[in-house]
mmCIF file of C-alpha atoms in Angstrom:
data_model
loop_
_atom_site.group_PDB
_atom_site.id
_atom_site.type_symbol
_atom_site.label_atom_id
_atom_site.label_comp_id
_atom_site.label_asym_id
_atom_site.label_seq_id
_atom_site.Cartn_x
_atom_site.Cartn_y
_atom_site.Cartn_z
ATOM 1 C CA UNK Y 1 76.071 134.606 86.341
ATOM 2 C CA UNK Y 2 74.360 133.903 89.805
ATOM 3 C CA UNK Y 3 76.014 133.157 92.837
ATOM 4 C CA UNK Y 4 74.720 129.517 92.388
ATOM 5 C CA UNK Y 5 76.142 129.054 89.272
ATOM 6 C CA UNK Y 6 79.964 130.334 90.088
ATOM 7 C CA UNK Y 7 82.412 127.987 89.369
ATOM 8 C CA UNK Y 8 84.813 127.311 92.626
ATOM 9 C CA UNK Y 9 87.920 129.260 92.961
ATOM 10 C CA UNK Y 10 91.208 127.384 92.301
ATOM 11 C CA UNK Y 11 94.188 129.103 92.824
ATOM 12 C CA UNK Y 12 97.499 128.100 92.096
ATOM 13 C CA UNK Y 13 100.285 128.748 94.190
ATOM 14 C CA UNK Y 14 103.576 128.072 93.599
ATOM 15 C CA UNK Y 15 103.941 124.865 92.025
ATOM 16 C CA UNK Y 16 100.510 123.687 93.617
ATOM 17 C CA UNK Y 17 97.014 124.313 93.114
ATOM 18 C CA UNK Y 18 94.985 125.584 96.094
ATOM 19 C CA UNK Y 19 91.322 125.417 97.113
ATOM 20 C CA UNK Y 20 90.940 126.495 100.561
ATOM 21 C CA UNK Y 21 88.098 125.714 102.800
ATOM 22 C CA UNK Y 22 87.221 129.383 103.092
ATOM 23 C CA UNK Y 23 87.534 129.518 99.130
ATOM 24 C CA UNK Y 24 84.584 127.020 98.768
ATOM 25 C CA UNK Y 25 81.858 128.548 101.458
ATOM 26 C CA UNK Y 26 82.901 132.039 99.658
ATOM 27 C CA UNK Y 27 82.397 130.430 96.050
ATOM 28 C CA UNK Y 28 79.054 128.309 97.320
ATOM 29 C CA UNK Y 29 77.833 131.831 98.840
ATOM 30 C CA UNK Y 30 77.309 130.035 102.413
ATOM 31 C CA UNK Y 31 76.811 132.704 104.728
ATOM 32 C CA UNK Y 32 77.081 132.740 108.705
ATOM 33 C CA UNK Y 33 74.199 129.506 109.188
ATOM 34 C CA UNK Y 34 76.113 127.848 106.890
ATOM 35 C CA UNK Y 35 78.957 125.320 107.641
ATOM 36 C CA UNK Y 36 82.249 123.868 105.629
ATOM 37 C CA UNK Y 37 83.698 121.026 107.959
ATOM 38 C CA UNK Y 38 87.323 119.824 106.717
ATOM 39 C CA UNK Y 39 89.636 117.099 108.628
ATOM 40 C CA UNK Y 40 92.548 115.786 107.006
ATOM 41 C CA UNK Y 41 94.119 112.345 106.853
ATOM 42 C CA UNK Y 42 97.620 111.763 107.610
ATOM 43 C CA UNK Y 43 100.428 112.213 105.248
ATOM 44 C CA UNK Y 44 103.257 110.176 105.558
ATOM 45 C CA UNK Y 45 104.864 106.670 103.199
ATOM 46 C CA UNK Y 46 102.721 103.948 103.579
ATOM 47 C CA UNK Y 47 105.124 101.476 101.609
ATOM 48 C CA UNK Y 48 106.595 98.423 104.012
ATOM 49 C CA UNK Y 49 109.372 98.899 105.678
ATOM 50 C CA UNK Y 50 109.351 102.505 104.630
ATOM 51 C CA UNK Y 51 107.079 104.165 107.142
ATOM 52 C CA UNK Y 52 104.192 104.859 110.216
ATOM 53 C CA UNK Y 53 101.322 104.203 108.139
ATOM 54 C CA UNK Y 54 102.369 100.994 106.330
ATOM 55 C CA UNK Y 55 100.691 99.125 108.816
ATOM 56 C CA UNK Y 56 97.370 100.640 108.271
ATOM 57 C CA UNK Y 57 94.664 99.476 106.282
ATOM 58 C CA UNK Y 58 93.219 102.834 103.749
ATOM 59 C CA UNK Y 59 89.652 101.967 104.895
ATOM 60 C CA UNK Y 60 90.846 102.402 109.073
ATOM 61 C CA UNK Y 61 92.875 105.848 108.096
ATOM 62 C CA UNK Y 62 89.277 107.119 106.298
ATOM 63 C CA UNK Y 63 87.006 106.041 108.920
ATOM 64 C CA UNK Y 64 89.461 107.807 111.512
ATOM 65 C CA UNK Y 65 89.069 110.865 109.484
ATOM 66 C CA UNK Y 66 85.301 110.410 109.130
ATOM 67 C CA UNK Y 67 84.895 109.716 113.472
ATOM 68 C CA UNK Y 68 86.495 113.242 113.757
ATOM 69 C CA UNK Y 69 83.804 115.313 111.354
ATOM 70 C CA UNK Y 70 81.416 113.662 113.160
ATOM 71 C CA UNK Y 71 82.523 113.718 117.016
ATOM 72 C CA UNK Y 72 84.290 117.443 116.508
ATOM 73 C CA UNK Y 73 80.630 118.771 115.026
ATOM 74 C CA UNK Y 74 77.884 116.696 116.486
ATOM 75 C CA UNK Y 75 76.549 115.476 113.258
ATOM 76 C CA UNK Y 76 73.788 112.876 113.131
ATOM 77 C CA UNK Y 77 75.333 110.735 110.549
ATOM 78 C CA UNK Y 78 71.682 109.632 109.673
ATOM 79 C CA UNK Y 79 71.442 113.600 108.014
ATOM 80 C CA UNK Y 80 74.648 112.810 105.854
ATOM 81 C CA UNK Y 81 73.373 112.292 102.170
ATOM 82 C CA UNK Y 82 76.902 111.138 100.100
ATOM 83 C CA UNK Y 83 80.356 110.338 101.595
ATOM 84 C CA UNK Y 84 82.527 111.049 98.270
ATOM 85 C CA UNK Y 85 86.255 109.396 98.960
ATOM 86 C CA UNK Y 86 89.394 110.572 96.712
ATOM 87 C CA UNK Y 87 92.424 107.992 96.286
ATOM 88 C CA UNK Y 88 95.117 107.947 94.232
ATOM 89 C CA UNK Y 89 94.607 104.328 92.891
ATOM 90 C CA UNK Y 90 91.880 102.275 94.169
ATOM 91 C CA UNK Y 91 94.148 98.764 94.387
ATOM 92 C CA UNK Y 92 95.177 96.690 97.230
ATOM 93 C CA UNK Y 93 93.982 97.641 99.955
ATOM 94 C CA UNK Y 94 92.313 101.124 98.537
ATOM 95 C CA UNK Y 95 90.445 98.615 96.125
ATOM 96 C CA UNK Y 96 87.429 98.665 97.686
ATOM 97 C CA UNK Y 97 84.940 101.543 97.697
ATOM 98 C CA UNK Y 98 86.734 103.233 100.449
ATOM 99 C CA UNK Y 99 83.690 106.067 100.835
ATOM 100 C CA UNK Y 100 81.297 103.659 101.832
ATOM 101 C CA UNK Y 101 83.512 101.222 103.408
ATOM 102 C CA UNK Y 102 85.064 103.660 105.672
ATOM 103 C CA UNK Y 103 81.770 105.160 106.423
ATOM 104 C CA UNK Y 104 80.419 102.041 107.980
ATOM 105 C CA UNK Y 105 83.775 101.492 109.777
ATOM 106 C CA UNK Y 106 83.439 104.688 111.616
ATOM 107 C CA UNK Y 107 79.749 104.067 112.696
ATOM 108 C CA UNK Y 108 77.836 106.355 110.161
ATOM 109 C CA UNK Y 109 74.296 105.345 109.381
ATOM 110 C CA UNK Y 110 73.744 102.238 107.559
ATOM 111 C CA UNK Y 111 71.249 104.335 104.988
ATOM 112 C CA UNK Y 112 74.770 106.769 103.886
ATOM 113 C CA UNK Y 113 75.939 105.662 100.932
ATOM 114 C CA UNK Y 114 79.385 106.092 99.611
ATOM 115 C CA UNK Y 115 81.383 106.952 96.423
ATOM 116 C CA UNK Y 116 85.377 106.698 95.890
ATOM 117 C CA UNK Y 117 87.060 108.474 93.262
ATOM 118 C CA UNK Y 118 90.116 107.573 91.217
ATOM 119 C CA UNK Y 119 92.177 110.645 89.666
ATOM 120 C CA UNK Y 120 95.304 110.018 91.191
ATOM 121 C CA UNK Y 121 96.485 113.097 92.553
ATOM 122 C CA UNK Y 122 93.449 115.326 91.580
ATOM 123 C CA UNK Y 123 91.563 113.047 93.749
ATOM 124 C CA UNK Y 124 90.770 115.264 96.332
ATOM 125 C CA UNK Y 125 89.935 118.482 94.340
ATOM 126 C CA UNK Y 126 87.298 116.256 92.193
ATOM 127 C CA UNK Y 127 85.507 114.786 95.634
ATOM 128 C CA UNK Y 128 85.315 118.795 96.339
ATOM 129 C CA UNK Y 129 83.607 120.182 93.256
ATOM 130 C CA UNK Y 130 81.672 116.798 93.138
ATOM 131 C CA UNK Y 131 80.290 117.850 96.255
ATOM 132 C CA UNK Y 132 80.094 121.701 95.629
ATOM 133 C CA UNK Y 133 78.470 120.694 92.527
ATOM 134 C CA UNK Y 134 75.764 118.413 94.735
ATOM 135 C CA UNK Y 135 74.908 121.228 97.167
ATOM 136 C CA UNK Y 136 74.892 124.061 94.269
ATOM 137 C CA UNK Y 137 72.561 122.021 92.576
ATOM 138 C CA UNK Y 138 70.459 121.229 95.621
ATOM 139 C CA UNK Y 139 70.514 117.290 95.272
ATOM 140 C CA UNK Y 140 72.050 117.105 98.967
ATOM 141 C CA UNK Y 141 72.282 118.939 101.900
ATOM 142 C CA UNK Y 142 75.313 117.003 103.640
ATOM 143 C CA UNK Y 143 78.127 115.819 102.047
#
């Protein structure tokens, strides 16, 4: 097997499964050129009544996450081929496509288009290898 065609590593850890940053530019063979950017949204109970984030709208909390990749590493968000979004269950207010809505929201080039996936709590992991898969495949650059 090539180092293109390695599947990611996924680790798990306790309870947990784990995919690290440094886990996917080691599986993807990146070397020193090559960049992995990662923010993180916040965690916290979004139900009414029940906590900080309740007030927020999903699309505002994305397109804050999306502000910071771009501000913290100078990206030109015209370069940015795919945002892929993970959610736990697009309804109410995470009904909408969240990937594209959000990146729009946080100023990102009108020509980026967007994807949001639904797999409850593997949401994230699946926007990762989606992605992996993308740049291993060399469809996109910039995800």
């Amino acid at each position: 097997m090539n180092e293109m065609n390695k599947p990611l590593t996924i680790r798990k850890v306790g309870n947990s499964l784990s995919l690290t940053i440094s886990d996917i530019a080691r599986d993807l063979g990146l070397g020193e050129g090559d960049k992995v950017y990662a923010v993180r949204t916040p965690r916290g109970i979004g139900k009414p009544g029940k906590g900080a984030l309740s007030g927020m709208h999903p699309q505002h909390i994305a397109a804050t996450v999306l502000k910071a990749l771009q501000e913290r590493n100078g990206l030109n968000t015209a370069d940015v081929d795919d945002v892929i979004w993970g959610t736990s269950a697009q309804k109410g207010g995470q009904g909408g496509d969240l990937g594209r809505m959000a990146a729009l929201d946080a100023g990102f080039d009108i020509r980026v288009s967007g994807v949001t996936l639904d797999r409850f709590c593997g949401s994230g992991l699946t926007a990762v290898s989606l992605a992996a898969a993308q740049i291993m495949s060399g469809m996109e650059d910039l995800l």
